[in-house]
Every structure is written in C-alpha cells, then in structure tokens.
PDB file of C-alpha atoms in Angstrom:
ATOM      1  CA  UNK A   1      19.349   1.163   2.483  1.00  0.00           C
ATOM      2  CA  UNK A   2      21.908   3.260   4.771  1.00  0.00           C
ATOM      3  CA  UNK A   3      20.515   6.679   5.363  1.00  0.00           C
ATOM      4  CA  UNK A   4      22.759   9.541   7.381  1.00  0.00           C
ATOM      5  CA  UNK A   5      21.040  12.505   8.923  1.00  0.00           C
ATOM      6  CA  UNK A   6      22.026  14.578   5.649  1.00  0.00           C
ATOM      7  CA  UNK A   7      20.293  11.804   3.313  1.00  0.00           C
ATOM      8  CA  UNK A   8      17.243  11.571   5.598  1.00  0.00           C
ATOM      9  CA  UNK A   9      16.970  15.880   5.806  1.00  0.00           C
ATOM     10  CA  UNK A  10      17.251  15.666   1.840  1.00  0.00           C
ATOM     11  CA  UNK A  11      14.589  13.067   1.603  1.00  0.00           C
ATOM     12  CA  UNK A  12      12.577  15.022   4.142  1.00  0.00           C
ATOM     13  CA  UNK A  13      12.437  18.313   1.868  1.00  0.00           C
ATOM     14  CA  UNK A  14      12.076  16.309  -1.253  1.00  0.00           C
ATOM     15  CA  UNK A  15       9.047  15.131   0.028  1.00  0.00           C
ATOM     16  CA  UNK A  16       5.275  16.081  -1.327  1.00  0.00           C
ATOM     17  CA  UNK A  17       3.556  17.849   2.120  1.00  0.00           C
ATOM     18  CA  UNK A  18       0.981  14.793   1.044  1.00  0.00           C
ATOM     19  CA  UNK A  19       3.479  12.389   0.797  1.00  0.00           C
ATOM     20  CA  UNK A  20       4.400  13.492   4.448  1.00  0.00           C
ATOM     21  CA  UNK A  21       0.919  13.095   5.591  1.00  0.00           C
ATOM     22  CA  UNK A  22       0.316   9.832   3.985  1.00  0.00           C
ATOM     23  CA  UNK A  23       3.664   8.343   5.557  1.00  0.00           C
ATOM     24  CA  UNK A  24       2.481   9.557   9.184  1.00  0.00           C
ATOM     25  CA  UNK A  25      -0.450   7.918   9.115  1.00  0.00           C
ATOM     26  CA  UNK A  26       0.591   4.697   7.811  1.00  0.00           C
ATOM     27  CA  UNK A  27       3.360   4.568  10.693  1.00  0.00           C
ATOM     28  CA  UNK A  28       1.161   5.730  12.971  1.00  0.00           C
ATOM     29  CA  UNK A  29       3.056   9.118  14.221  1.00  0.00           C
ATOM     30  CA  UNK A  30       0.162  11.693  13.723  1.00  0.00           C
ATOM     31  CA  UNK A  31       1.252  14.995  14.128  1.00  0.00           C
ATOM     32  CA  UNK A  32       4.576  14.282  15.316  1.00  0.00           C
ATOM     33  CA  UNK A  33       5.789  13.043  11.976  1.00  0.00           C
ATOM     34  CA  UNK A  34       9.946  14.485  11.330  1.00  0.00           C
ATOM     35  CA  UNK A  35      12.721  13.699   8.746  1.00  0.00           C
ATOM     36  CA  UNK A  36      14.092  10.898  11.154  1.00  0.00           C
ATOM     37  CA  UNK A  37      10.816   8.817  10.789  1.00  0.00           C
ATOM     38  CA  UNK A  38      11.910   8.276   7.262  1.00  0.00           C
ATOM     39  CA  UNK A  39      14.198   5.220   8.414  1.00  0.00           C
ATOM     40  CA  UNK A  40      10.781   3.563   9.429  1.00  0.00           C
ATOM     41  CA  UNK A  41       9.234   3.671   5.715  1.00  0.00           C
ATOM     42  CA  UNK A  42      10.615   0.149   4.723  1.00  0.00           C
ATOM     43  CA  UNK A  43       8.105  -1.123   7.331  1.00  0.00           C
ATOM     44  CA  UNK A  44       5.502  -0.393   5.220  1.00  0.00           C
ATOM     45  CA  UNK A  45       3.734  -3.275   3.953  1.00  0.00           C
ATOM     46  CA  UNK A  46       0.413  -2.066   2.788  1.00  0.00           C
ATOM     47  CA  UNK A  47      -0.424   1.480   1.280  1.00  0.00           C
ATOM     48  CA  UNK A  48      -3.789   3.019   0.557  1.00  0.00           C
ATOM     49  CA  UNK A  49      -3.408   6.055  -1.844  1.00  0.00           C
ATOM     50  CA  UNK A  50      -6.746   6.003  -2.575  1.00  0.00           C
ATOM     51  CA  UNK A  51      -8.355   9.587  -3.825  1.00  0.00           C
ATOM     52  CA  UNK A  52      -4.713  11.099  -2.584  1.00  0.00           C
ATOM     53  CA  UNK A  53      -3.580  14.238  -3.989  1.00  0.00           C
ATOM     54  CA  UNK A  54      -0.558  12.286  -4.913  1.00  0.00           C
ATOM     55  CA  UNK A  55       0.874  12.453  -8.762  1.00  0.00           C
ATOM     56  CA  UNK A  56       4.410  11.529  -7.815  1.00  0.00           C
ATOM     57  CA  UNK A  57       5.158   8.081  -6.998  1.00  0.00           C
ATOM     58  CA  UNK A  58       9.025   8.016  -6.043  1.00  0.00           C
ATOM     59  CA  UNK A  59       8.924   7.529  -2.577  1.00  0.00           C
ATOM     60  CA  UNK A  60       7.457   4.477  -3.179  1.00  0.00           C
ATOM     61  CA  UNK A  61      11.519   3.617  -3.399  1.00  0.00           C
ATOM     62  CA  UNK A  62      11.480   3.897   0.191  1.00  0.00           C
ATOM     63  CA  UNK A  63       8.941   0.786   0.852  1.00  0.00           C
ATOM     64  CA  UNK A  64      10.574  -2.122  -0.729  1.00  0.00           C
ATOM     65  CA  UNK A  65       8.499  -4.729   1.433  1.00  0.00           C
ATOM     66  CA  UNK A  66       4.823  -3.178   0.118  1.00  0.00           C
ATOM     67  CA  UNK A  67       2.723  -5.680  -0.674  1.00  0.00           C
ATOM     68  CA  UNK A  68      -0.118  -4.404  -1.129  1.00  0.00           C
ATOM     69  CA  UNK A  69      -0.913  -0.599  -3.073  1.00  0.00           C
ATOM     70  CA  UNK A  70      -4.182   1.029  -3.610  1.00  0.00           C
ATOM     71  CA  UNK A  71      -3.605   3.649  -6.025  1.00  0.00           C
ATOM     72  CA  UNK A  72      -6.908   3.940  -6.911  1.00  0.00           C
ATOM     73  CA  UNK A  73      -9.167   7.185  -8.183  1.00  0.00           C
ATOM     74  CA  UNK A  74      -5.385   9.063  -8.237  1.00  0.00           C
ATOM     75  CA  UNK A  75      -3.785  11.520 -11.092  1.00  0.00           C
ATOM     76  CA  UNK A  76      -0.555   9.997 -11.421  1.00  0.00           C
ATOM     77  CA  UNK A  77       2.136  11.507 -13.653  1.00  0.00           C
ATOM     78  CA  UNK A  78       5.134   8.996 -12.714  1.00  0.00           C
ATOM     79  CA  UNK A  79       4.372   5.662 -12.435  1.00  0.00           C
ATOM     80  CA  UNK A  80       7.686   4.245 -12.821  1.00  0.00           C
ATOM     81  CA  UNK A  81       8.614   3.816  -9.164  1.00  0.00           C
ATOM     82  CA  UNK A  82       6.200   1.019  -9.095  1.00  0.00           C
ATOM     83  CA  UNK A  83       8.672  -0.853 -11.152  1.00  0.00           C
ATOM     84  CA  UNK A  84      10.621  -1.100  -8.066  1.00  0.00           C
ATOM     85  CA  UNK A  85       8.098  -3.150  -6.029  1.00  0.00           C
ATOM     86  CA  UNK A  86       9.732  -6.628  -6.329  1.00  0.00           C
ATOM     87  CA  UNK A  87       7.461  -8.230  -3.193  1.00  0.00           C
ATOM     88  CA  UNK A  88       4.117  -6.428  -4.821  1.00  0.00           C
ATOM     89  CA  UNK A  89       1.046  -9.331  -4.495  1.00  0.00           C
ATOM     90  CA  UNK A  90      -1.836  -6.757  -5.152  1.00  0.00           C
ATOM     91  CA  UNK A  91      -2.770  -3.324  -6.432  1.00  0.00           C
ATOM     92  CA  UNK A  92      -5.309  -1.430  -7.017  1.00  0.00           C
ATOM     93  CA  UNK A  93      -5.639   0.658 -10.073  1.00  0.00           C
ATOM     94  CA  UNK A  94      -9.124   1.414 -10.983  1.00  0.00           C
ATOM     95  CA  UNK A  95     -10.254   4.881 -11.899  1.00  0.00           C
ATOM     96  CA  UNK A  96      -6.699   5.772 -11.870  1.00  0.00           C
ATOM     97  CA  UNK A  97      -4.757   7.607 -14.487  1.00  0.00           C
ATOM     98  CA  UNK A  98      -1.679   7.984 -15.454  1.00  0.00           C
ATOM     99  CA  UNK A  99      -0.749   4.153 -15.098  1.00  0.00           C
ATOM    100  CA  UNK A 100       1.784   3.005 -17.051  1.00  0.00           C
ATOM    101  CA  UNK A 101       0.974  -0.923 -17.681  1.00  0.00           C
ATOM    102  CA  UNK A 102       4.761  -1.655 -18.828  1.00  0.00           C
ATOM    103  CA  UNK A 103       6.297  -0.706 -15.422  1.00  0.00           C
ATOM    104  CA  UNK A 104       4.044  -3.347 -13.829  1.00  0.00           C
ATOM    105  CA  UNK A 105       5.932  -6.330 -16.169  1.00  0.00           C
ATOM    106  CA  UNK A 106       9.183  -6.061 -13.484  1.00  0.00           C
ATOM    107  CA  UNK A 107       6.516  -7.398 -10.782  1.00  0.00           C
ATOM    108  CA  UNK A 108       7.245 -10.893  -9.952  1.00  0.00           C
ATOM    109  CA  UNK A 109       5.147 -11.452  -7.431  1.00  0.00           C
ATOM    110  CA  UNK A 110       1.596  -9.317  -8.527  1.00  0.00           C
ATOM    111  CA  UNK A 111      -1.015 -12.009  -7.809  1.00  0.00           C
ATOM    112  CA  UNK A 112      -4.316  -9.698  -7.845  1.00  0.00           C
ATOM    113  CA  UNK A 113      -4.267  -6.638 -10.401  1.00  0.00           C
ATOM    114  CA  UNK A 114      -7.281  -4.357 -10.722  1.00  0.00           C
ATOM    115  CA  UNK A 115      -6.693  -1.675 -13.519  1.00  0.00           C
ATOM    116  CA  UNK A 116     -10.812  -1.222 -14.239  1.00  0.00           C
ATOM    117  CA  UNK A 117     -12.423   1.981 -15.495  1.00  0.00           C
ATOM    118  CA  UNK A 118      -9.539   3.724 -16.836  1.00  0.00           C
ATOM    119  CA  UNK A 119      -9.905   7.498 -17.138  1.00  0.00           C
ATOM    120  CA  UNK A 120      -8.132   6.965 -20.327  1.00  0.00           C
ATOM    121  CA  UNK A 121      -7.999   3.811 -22.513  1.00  0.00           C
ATOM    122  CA  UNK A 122      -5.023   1.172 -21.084  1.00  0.00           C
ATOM    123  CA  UNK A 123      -2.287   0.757 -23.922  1.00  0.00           C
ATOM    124  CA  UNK A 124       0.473  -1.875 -23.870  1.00  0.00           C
ATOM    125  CA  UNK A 125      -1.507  -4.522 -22.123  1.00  0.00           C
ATOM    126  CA  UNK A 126       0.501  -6.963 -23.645  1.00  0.00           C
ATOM    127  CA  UNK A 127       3.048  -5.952 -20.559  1.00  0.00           C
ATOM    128  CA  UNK A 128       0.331  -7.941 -18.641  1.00  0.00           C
ATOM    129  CA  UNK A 129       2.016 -11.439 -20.651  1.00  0.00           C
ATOM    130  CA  UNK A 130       4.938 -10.885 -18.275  1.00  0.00           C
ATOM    131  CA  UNK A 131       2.711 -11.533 -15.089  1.00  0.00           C
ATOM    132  CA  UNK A 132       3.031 -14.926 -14.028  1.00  0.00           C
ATOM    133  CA  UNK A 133       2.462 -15.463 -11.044  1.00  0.00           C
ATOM    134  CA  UNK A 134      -1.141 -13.216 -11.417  1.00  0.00           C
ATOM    135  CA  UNK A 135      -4.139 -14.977  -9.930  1.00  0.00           C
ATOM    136  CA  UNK A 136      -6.785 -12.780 -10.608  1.00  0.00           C
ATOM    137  CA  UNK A 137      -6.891  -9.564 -12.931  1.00  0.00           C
ATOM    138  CA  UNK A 138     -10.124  -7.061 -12.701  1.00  0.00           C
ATOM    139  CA  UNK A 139     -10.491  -5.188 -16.022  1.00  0.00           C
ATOM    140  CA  UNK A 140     -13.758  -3.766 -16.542  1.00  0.00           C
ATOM    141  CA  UNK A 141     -14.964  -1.527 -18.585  1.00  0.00           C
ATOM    142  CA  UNK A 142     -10.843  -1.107 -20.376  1.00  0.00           C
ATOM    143  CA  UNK A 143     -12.722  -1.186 -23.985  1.00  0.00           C
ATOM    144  CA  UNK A 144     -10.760  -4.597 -24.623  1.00  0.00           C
ATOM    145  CA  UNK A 145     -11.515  -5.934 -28.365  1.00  0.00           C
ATOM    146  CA  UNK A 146      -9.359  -9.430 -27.185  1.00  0.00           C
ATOM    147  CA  UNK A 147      -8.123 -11.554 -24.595  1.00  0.00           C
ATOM    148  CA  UNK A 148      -4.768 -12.232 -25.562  1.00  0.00           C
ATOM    149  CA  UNK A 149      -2.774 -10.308 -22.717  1.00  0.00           C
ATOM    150  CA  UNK A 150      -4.389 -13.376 -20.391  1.00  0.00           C
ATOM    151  CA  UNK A 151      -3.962 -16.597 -22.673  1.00  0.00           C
ATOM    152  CA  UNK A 152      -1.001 -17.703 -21.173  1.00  0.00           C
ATOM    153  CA  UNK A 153      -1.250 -16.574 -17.247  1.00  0.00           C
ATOM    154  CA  UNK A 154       0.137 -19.928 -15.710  1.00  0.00           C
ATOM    155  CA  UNK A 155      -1.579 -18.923 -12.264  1.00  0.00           C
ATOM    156  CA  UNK A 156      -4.426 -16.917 -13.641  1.00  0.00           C
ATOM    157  CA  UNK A 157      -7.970 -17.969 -11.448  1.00  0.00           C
ATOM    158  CA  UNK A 158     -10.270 -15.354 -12.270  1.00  0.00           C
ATOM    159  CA  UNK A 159     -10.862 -13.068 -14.790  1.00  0.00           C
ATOM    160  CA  UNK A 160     -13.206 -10.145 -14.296  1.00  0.00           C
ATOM    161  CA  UNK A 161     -13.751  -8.195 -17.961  1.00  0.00           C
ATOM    162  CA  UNK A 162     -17.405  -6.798 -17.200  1.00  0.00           C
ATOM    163  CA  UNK A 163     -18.366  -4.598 -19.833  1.00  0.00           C
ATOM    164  CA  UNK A 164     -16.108  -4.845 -22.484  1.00  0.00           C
ATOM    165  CA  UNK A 165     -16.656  -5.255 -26.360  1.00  0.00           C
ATOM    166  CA  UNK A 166     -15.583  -8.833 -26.176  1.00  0.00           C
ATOM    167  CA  UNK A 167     -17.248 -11.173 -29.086  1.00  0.00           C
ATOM    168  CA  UNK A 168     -18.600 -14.514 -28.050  1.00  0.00           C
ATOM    169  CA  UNK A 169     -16.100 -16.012 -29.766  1.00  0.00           C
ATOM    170  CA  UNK A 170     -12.742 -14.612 -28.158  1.00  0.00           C
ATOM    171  CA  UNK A 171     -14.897 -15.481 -25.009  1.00  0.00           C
ATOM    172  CA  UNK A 172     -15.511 -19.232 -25.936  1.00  0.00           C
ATOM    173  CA  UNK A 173     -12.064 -19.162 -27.030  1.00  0.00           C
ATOM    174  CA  UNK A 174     -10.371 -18.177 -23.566  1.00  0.00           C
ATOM    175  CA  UNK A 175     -12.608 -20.779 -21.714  1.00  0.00           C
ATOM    176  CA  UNK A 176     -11.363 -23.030 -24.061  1.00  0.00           C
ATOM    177  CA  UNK A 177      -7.616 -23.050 -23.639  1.00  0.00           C
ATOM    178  CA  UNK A 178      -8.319 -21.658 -20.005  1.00  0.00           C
ATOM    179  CA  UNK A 179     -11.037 -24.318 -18.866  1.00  0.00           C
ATOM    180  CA  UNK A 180      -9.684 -23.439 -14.825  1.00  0.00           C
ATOM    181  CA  UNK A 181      -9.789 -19.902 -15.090  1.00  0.00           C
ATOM    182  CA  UNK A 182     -13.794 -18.190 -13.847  1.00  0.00           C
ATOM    183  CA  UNK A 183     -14.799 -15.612 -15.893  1.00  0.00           C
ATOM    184  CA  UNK A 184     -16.614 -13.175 -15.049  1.00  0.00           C
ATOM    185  CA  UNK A 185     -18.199 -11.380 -18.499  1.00  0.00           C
TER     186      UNK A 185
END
C-alpha cells in the first residue's frame, strides 16, 4: 500500500480518537502518536481490542499481516473489514456483538476461533464449513441444537461447546466421524 502525505492526513481524520489511541499503543508511540505513524500500521501483527470503545472495524485494512485479533467484550457495528485478514490464525470473539460469522469464511488461515457467549444468538454458522485450516473452535454457551458447522473441519483438534443444548446423540455422532477431534461438552 503506497500512501502520500494527503492519503495519510485523510486517513488520520478518518480515524476514531480510539482507533488513534489503540494504534499508539500497539506501535509503541504514546503520546506522540501523528498522521505519519500511519505508514507503520502494517507492522501490526497482533491486536487486542478487548472492552474497546471501538464499533468500527475498517482500519483493520491497514494491518494486513495481523495474526492474531481479540475483539472480545466489543459493540461492533461493521464487521466486514475482518474479511480482509488473509494471514488471520486466531481471534477472539467472545462476549462480542455485532459479529458477522460469514465475513470470517474469506479467512484461510483462522486456526483458533473463539465466538462463545454471544450477546445475541450466532446465525449463519454454516460460514464456519469454509474454515479449513481451523484447529480449535470455542463455542460455548451459542445455544447450538447441532454440530454440523464442524463435521467436516479437515484440521479441527478441539472442540469446546460447554453449555449448549446438544443431545447425546449429535454428540456420539461427532465423536464418531471425528474420533481425533477432543471435545470438550
């Protein structure tokens, strides 16, 4: 991504006053934090949003190395930036609302996912059919009635689904065709 000085200054006022906080601590600048520290974003390889004001996640589009993204115990309103995160192994998603589950199928790489305690039911899990390469998938308390989202996860480890209306049977049934995969019930 080629920024000039008038991209960066547009960037710069586009910004959330949280968003500019969060960025200056996670590149270390403190107070000191201007429009041409933008170019430094991409460096970002791990971000905690965790209880942030944040509702907004576009300048996520600045990061495209993150790895790792706690958006945890957030409000979020736009999601779809996430889609974006091509190199994304982890994220955290519990308590958090908002989250779209179908942006998350364009992530190739999402190994651990942790979408427990919605504040609001999770709909299209079957997005989750998309993720591959996940290895382990927390999803507590998401009212699930089946396990069908996580037949057919080629990588899939572990499987956390604490306190969900899951019959015995669609339990015995998993563990069946998923004898390699621990879950945790």
């Amino acid at each position: 991504m080629i920024l000039n000085s008038t991209h960066l200054s547009q960037i710069w006022n586009d910004l959330d006053p949280c968003w500019k906080k969060i960025l200056a601590e996670h590149l270390e600048l403190g107070d000191y934090f201007e429009a041409a520290d933008i170019i430094y974003a991409p460096t970002i390889t791990e971000l905690d949003l965790y209880k942030t004001e944040v509702i907004d996640l576009w300048p996520l589009r600045l990061m495209p190395g993150l790895k790792k993204l706690d958006i945890s115990h957030t409000q979020i309103q736009k999601p779809a930036a996430i889609a974006g995160l091509k190199q994304l192994e982890e994220l955290e998603a519990n308590f958090c609302s908002g989250l779209d589950l179908r942006v998350l199928a364009a992530l190739p790489a999402l190994q651990v996912l942790d979408i427990s305690y919605p504040q609001q039911p999770h709909v299209h899990l079957a997005a989750l059919e998309r993720l591959t390469s996940l290895k382990e998938v927390y999803c507590n308390c998401c009212d699930l009635q089946h396990l069908k989202p996580f037949m057919k996860l080629p990588q899939l480890e572990k499987l956390c689904v604490q306190f969900n209306p899951l019959s015995r049977e669609e339990l015995c049934r998993f563990r069946r065709l998923n004898p390699h995969v621990e879950v945790l019930f």
